[in-house]
Coordinates of C-alpha atoms in Angstrom, one line a residue:
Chain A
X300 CA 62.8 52.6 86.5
X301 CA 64.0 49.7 88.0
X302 CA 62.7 46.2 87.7
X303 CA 62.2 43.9 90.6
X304 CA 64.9 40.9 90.6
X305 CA 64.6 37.7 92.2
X306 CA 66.6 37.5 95.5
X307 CA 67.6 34.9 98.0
X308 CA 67.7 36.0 101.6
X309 CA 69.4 33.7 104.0
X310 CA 67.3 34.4 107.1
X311 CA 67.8 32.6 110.8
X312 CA 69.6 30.0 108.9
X313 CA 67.1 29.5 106.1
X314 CA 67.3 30.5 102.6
X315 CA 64.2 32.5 101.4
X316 CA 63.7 33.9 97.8
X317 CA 61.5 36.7 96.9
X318 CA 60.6 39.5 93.8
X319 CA 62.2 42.5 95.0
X320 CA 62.9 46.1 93.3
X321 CA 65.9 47.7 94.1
X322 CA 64.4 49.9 96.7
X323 CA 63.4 47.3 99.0
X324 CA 64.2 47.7 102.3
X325 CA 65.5 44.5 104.2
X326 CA 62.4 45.6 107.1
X327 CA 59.7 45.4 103.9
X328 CA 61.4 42.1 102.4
X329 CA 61.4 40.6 106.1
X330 CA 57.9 41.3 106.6
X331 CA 56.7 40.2 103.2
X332 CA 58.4 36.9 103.9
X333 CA 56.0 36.6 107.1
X334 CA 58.9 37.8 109.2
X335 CA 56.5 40.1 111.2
X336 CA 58.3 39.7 114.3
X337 CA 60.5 42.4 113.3
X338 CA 58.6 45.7 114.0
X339 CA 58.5 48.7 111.9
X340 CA 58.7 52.1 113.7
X341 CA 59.9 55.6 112.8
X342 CA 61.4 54.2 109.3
X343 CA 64.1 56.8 110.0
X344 CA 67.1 55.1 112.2
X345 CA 65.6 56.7 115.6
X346 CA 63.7 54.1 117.0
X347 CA 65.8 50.8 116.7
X348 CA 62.2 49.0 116.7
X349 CA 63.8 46.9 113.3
X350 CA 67.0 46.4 114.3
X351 CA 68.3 42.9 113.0
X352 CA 71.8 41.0 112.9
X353 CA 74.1 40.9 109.4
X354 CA 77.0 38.6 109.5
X355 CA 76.6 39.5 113.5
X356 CA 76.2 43.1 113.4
X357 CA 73.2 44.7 114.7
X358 CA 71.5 47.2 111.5
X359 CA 68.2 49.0 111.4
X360 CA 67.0 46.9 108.8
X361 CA 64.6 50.3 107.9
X362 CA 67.8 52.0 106.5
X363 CA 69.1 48.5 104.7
X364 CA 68.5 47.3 101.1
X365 CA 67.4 44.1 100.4
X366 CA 69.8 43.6 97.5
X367 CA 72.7 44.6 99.1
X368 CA 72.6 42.2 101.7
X369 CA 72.1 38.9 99.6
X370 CA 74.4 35.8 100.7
X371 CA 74.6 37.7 104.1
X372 CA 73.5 35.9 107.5
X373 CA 70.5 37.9 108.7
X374 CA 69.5 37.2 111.9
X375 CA 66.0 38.3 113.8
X376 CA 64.9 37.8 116.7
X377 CA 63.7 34.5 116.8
X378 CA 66.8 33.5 115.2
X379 CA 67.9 34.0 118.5
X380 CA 65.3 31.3 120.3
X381 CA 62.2 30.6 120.7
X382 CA 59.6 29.6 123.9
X383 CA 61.0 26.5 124.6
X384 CA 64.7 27.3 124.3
X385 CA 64.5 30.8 124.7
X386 CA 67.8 33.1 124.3
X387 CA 69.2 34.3 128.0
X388 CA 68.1 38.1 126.3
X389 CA 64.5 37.1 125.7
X390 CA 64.3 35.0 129.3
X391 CA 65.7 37.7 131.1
X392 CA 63.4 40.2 129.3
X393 CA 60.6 37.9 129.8
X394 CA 61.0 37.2 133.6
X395 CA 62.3 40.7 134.7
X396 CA 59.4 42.7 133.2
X397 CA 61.2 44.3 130.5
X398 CA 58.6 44.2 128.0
X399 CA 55.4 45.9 128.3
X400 CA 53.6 46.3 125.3
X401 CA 56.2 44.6 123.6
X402 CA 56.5 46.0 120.3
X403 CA 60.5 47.5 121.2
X404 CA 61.4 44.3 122.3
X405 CA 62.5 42.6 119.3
X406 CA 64.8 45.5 118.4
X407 CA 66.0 46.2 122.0
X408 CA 67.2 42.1 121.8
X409 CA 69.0 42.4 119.2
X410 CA 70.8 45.8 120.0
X411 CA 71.1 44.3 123.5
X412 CA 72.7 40.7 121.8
X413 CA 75.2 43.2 120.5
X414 CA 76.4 45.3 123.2
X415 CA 76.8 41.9 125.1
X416 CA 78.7 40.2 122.0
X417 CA 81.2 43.6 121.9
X418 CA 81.3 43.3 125.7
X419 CA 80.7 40.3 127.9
X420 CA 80.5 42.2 130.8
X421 CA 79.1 46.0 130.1
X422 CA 78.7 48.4 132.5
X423 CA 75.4 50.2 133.0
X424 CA 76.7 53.3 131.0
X425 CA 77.8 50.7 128.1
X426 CA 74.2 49.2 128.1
X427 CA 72.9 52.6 128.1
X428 CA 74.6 54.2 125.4
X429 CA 74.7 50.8 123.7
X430 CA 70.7 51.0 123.7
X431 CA 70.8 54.9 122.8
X432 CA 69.4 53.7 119.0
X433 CA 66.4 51.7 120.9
X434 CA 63.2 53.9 121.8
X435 CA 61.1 51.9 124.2
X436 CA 57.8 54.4 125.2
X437 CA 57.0 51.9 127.9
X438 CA 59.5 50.8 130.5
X439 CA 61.3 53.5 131.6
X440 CA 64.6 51.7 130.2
X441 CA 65.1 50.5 133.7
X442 CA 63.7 46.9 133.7
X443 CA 65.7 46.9 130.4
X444 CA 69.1 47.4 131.6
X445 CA 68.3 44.9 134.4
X446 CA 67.3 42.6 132.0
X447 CA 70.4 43.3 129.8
X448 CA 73.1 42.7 132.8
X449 CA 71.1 39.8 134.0
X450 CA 71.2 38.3 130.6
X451 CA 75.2 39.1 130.3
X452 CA 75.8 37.2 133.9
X453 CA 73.9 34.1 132.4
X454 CA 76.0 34.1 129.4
X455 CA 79.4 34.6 131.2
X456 CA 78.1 31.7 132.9
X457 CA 77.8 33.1 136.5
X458 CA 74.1 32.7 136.4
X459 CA 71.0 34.8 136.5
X460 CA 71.2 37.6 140.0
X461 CA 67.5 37.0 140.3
Chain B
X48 CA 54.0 56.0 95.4
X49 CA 57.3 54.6 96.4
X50 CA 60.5 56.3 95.4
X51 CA 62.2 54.2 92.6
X52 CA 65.9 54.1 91.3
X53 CA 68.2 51.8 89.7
X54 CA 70.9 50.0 91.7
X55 CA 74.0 49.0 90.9
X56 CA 76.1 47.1 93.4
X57 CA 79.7 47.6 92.3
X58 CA 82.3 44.7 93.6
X59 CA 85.6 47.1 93.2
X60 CA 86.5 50.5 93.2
X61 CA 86.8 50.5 89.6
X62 CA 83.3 49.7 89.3
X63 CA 82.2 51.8 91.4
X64 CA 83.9 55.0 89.8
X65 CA 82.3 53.3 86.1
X66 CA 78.8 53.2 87.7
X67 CA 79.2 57.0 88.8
X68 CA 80.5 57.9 85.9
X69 CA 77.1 56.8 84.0
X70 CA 75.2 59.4 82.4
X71 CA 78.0 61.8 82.7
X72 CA 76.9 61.3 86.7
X73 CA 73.9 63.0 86.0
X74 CA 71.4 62.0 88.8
X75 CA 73.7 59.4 90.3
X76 CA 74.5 59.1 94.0
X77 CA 76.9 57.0 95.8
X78 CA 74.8 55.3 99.0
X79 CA 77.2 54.4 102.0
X80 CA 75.9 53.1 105.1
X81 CA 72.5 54.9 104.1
X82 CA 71.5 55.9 107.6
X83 CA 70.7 59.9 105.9
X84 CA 70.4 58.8 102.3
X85 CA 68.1 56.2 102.4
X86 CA 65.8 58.5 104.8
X87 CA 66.1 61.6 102.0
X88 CA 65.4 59.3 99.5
X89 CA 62.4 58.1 101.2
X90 CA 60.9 61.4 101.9
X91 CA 62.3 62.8 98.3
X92 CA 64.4 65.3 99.5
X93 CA 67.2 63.6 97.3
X94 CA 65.7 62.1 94.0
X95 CA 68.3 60.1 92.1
X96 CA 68.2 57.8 89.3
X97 CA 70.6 55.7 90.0
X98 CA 72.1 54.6 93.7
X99 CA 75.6 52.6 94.0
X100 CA 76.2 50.7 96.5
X101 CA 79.5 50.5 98.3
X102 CA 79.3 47.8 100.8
X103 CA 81.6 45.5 98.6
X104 CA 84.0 48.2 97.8
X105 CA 86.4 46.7 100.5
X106 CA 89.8 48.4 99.6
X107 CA 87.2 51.8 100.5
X108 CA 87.0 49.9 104.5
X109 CA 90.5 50.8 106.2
X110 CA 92.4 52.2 108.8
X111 CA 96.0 53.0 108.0
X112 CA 98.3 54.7 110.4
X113 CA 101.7 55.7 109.9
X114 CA 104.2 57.5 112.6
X115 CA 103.6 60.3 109.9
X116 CA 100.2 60.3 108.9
X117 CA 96.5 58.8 109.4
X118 CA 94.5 57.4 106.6
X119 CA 91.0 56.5 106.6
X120 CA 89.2 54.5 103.4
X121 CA 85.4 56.4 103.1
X122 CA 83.6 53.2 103.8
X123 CA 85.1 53.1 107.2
X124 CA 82.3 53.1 110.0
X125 CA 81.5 55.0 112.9
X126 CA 82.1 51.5 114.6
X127 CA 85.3 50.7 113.4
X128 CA 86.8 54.3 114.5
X129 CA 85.9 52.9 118.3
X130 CA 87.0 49.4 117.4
X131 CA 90.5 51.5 116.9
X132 CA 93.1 51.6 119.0
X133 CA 95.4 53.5 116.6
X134 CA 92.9 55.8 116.3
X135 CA 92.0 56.2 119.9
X136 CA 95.5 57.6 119.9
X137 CA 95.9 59.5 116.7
X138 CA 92.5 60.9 117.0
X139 CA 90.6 61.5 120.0
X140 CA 88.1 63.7 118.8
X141 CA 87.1 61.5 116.7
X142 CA 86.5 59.0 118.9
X143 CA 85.1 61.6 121.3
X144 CA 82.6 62.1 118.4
X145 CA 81.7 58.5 117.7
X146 CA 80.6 57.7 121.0
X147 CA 78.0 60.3 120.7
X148 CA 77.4 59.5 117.4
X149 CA 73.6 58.9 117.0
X150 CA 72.9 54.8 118.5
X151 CA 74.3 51.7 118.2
X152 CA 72.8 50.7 114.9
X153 CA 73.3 53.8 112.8
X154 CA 77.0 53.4 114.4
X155 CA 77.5 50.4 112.6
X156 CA 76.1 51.2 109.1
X157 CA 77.1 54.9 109.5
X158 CA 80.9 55.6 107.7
X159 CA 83.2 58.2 107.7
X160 CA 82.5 59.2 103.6
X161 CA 79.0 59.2 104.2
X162 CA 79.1 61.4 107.1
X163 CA 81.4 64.3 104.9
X164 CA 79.0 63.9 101.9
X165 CA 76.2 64.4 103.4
X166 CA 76.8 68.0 104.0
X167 CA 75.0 68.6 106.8
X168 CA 76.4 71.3 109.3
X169 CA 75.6 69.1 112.2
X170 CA 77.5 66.1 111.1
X171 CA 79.7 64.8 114.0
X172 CA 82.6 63.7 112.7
X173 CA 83.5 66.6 110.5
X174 CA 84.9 68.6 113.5
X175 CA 87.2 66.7 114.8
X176 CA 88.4 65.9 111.1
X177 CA 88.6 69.4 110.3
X178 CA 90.1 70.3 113.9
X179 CA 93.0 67.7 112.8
X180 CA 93.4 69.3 109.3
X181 CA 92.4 66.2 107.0
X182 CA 92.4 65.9 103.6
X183 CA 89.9 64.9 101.1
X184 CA 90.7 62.4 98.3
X185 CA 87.9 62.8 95.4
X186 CA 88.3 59.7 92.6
X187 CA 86.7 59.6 89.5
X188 CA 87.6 57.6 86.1
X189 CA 89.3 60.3 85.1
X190 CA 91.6 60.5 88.2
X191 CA 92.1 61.5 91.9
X192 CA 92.3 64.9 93.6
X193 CA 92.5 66.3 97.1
X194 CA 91.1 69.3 98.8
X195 CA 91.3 70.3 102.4
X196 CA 88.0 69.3 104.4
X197 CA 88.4 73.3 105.7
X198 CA 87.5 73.9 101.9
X199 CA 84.9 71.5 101.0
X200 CA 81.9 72.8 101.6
X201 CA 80.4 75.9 99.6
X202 CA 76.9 76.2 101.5
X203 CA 74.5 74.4 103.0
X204 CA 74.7 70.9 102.0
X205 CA 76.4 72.1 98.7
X206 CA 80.6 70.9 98.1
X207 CA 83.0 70.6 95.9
X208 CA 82.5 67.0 94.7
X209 CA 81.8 66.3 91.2
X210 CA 78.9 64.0 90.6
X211 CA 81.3 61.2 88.9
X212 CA 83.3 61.5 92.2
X213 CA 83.6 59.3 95.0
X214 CA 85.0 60.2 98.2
X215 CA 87.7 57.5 98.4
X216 CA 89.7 58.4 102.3
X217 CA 90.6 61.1 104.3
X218 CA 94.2 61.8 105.9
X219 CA 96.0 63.7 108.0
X220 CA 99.6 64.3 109.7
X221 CA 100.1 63.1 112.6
X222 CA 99.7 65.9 115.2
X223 CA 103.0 66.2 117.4
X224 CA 104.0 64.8 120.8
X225 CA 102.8 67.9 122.8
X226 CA 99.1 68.4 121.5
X227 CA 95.8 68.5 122.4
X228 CA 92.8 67.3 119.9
X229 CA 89.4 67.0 121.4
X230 CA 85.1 67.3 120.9
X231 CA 82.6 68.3 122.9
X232 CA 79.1 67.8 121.7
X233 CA 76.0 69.2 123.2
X234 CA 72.6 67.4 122.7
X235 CA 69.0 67.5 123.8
X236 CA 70.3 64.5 125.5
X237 CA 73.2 61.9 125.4
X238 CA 72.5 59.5 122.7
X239 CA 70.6 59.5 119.4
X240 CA 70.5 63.1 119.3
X241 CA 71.1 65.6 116.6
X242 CA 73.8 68.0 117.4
X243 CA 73.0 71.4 119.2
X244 CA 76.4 73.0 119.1
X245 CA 80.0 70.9 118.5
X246 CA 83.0 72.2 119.1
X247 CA 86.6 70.5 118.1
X248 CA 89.7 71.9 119.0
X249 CA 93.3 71.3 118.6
X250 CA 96.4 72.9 120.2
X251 CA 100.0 72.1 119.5
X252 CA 102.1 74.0 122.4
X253 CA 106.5 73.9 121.9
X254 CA 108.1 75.7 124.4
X255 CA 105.4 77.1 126.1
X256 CA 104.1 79.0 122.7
X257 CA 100.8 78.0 120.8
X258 CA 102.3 77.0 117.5
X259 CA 98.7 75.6 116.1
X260 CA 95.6 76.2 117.1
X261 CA 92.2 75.4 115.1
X262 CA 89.1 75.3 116.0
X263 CA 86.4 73.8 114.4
X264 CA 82.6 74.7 115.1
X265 CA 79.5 72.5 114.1
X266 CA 75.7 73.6 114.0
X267 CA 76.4 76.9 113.9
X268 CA 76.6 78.2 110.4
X269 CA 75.5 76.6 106.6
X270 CA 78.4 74.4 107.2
X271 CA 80.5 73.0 109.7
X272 CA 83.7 75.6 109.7
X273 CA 86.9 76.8 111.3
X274 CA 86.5 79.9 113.5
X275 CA 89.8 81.3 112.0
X276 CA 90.1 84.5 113.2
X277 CA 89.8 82.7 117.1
X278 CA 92.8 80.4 116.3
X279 CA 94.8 83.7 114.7
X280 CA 94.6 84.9 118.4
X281 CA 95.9 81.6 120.0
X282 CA 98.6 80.9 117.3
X283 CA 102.4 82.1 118.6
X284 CA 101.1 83.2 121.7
X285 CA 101.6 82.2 125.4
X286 CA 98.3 80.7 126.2
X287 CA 96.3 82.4 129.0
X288 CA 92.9 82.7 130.6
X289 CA 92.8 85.9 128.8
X290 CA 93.4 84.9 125.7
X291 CA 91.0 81.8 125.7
X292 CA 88.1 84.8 126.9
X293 CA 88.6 86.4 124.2
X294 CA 88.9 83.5 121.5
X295 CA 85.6 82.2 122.9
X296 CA 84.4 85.7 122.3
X297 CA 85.8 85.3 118.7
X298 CA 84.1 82.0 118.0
X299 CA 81.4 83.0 118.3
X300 CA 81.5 86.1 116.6
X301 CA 82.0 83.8 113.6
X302 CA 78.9 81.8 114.1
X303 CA 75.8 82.4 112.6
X304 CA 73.8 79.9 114.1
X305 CA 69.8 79.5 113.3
X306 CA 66.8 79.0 115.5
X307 CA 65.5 75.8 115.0
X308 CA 63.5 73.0 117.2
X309 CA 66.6 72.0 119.0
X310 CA 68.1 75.2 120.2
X311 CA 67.8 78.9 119.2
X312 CA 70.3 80.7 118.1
X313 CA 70.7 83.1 121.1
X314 CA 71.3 80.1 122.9
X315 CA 74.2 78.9 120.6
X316 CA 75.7 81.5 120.2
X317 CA 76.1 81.5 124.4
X318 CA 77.1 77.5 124.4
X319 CA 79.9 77.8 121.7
X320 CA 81.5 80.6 123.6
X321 CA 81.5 78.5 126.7
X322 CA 82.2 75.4 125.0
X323 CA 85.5 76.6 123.4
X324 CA 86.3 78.5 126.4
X325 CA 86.1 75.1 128.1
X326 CA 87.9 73.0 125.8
X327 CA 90.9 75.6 125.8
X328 CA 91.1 75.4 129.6
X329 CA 91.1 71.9 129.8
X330 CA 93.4 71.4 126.6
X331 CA 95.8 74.2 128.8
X332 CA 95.7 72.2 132.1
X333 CA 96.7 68.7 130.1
X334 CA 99.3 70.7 128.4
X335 CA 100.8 72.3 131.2

């Protein structure tokens, strides 16, 4: 059987070492590391609930290793900002009430992040099947999309249509 | 308990095909962009040994299209097939495919290889692959081979690879000027969903006569297949209404779908006759 290994993670800019065994998932290591923000759901690659950034591409982080992503960039969620400077994504989210119980909401960022970083302007059918990997049980998806094309007018610089 | 395994994390293909080659490949598996592996490992439907990891395999990550021909490295995702514009033109099933191809995420991690290995008859992009007559390349340390995705699978989730092989690319000719290649997938719903019934066809009309036709059906038998007898009926024919009723017909007299949680098999049957009755019209009307 496999022995754990010492790894280094670099996570939202920060290196972070931990004793990992080869089956590690990157949502596990994240979470041991006190990275709780990102949110375990159907462990399967249904729910997007995980969903993180490596080297800038979004990954359910459930269906990752943790070795094979050493030296990477991983990015969660509050990589992306935080309360004071929040990312346009988590203040459109926030204001538009997109998040309800809130446990999709990290995921749904991220996923968002990239269909907006593929496609500054998306249309409603890009968001949607851009979002297809994100369960929310909540919302309705509609104050999501909203939130989503809000967020890609403030970061095409044309302001938020609030 | 969790599931445990050794991992190797090869850095070339070289290594990769040594690490497979371990243990006479006893009880070693090759993990892609484990969005089915990781899962079958998890619930220990698959119970290796050993895992490689191809992520830093780069030479496996390419697109290469010729006038002549189409070649795609294993390690290829879902994503980069719709980052294509080659391949947008060289294969739009497969693109048809990709955009329906489970969500975003999995899209990204998801690759071409992984998607053949996995064996599983409701794999999306095997269709259109198989609907454009692509080739398998199999690489071991001993050497390289190729077989005809029509011939790789044996049964459910059962193939032709050796366990010291890797799948390395697939490739294709180029269809010619006056074709048709498309995929229609029907799902509980539009995204993230597990496929009910697929259907990929390709027509090459000269001169008014069908001089290929092939269809290829997923979801609807142990494997993902071509309905051969169907295409027999299209093939140096003048296309018709007629004849697309009764290839339809054919299709799916060369199903033999199950009943399962997504569909039954009544219902199947019905949607693969209409599907391929569909795709033939339309295919017909771009043609004409």
């Amino acid at each position: 059987m496999s022995s754990p290994k010492k790894i280094t993670l670099r996570i939202n800019g920060v290196n972070e070492t931990l004793e990992a065994p080869a089956h590690r998932t990157l949502l596990e290591a994240l979470r041991d590391l006190g990275h709780v923000e990102v949110k375990c759901g159907c462990e399967k690659g249904d729910c997007g609930a995980c969903a993180v950034s490596i080297d800038g591409v979004a990954v359910d982080s459930c269906l990752t290793l943790a070795w094979m992503v050493e030296g990477r960039e991983i990015t969660t969620v509050s990589g992306l900002g935080d309360i004071e400077n929040p990312h346009p994504l988590q203040k459109s989210f926030s204001d538009l009430g997109a998040i309800q119980c809130g446990y999709c909401t990290p995921g749904m960022i991220m996923a968002s992040k990239s269909v907006i970083d593929r496609n500054p302007n998306p249309t409603d059918d890009d968001i949607r099947v851009g979002l297809s990997g994100n369960l929310c049980r909540c919302t309705g998806y509609t104050k999501i999309f909203e939130a989503v094309q809000d967020a890609a007018s403030v970061m095409r610089g044309e302001g938020d249509k609030q | 308990m969790p599931v445990e395994y050794e991992l190797d994390i090869p850095q070339s293909l070289d290594e990769a095909l040594n690490a497979l080659a371990s243990d006479n490949g006893s009880s070693v598996t090759p993990l892609a962009g484990g969005t089915n592996l990781i899962i079958d490992i998890r619930s220990r439907r698959e119970r290796p040994a050993r895992v490689v990891g191809l992520d830093y395999v780069s030479e496996l990550r390419a697109i290469d299209c010729t006038s002549e021909r189409v070649t795609i490295g294993s390690r290829t995702t879902v994503t980069d097939l719709l980052d294509s514009a080659e391949i947008a033109k060289a294969a739009p099933s497969l693109v048809d495919a990709a955009r329906v191809f489970a969500g975003h995420m999995v899209r990204n991690a998801a690759t071409v290889g992984g998607n053949i290995a996995c064996g599983s008859p409701a794999a999306d992009l095997v269709p259109p692959l198989m609907s454009l007559d692509a080739e398998v390349t199999l690489s071991s340390k001993s050497g390289s081979r190729t077989v005809a995705l029509a011939d790789y699978f044996t049964g459910y989730k059962q193939d032709v690879r050796n366990a010291d092989e890797l799948i390395t690319q697939v490739a294709w000719d180029r269809l010619p000027e006056h074709s048709v290649n498309t995929f229609r997938k029907l799902g509980r719903r539009k995204g993230d969903a597990i496929t009910v019934t697929g259907v990929a066809l390709t027509v090459v009309v000269e001169d008014g006569v069908c001089q290929r036709a092939r269809i290829a059906l997923g979801s609807v038998g142990p494997t993902v297949f071509r309905a051969r007898q169907a295409e027999a009926l299209l093939e140096g024919k003048v296309l018709s209404n007629e004849l697309f009723d009764a290839a339809a017909r054919k299709a799916a007299s060369e199903s033999s779908p199950i009943d399962d949680v997504r569909a039954s098999a009544e219902y199947r049957l019905h949607t693969i006759e209409t599907l391929t009755r569909r795709l033939l019209t339309q295919a017909w009307a771009r043609l004409a």
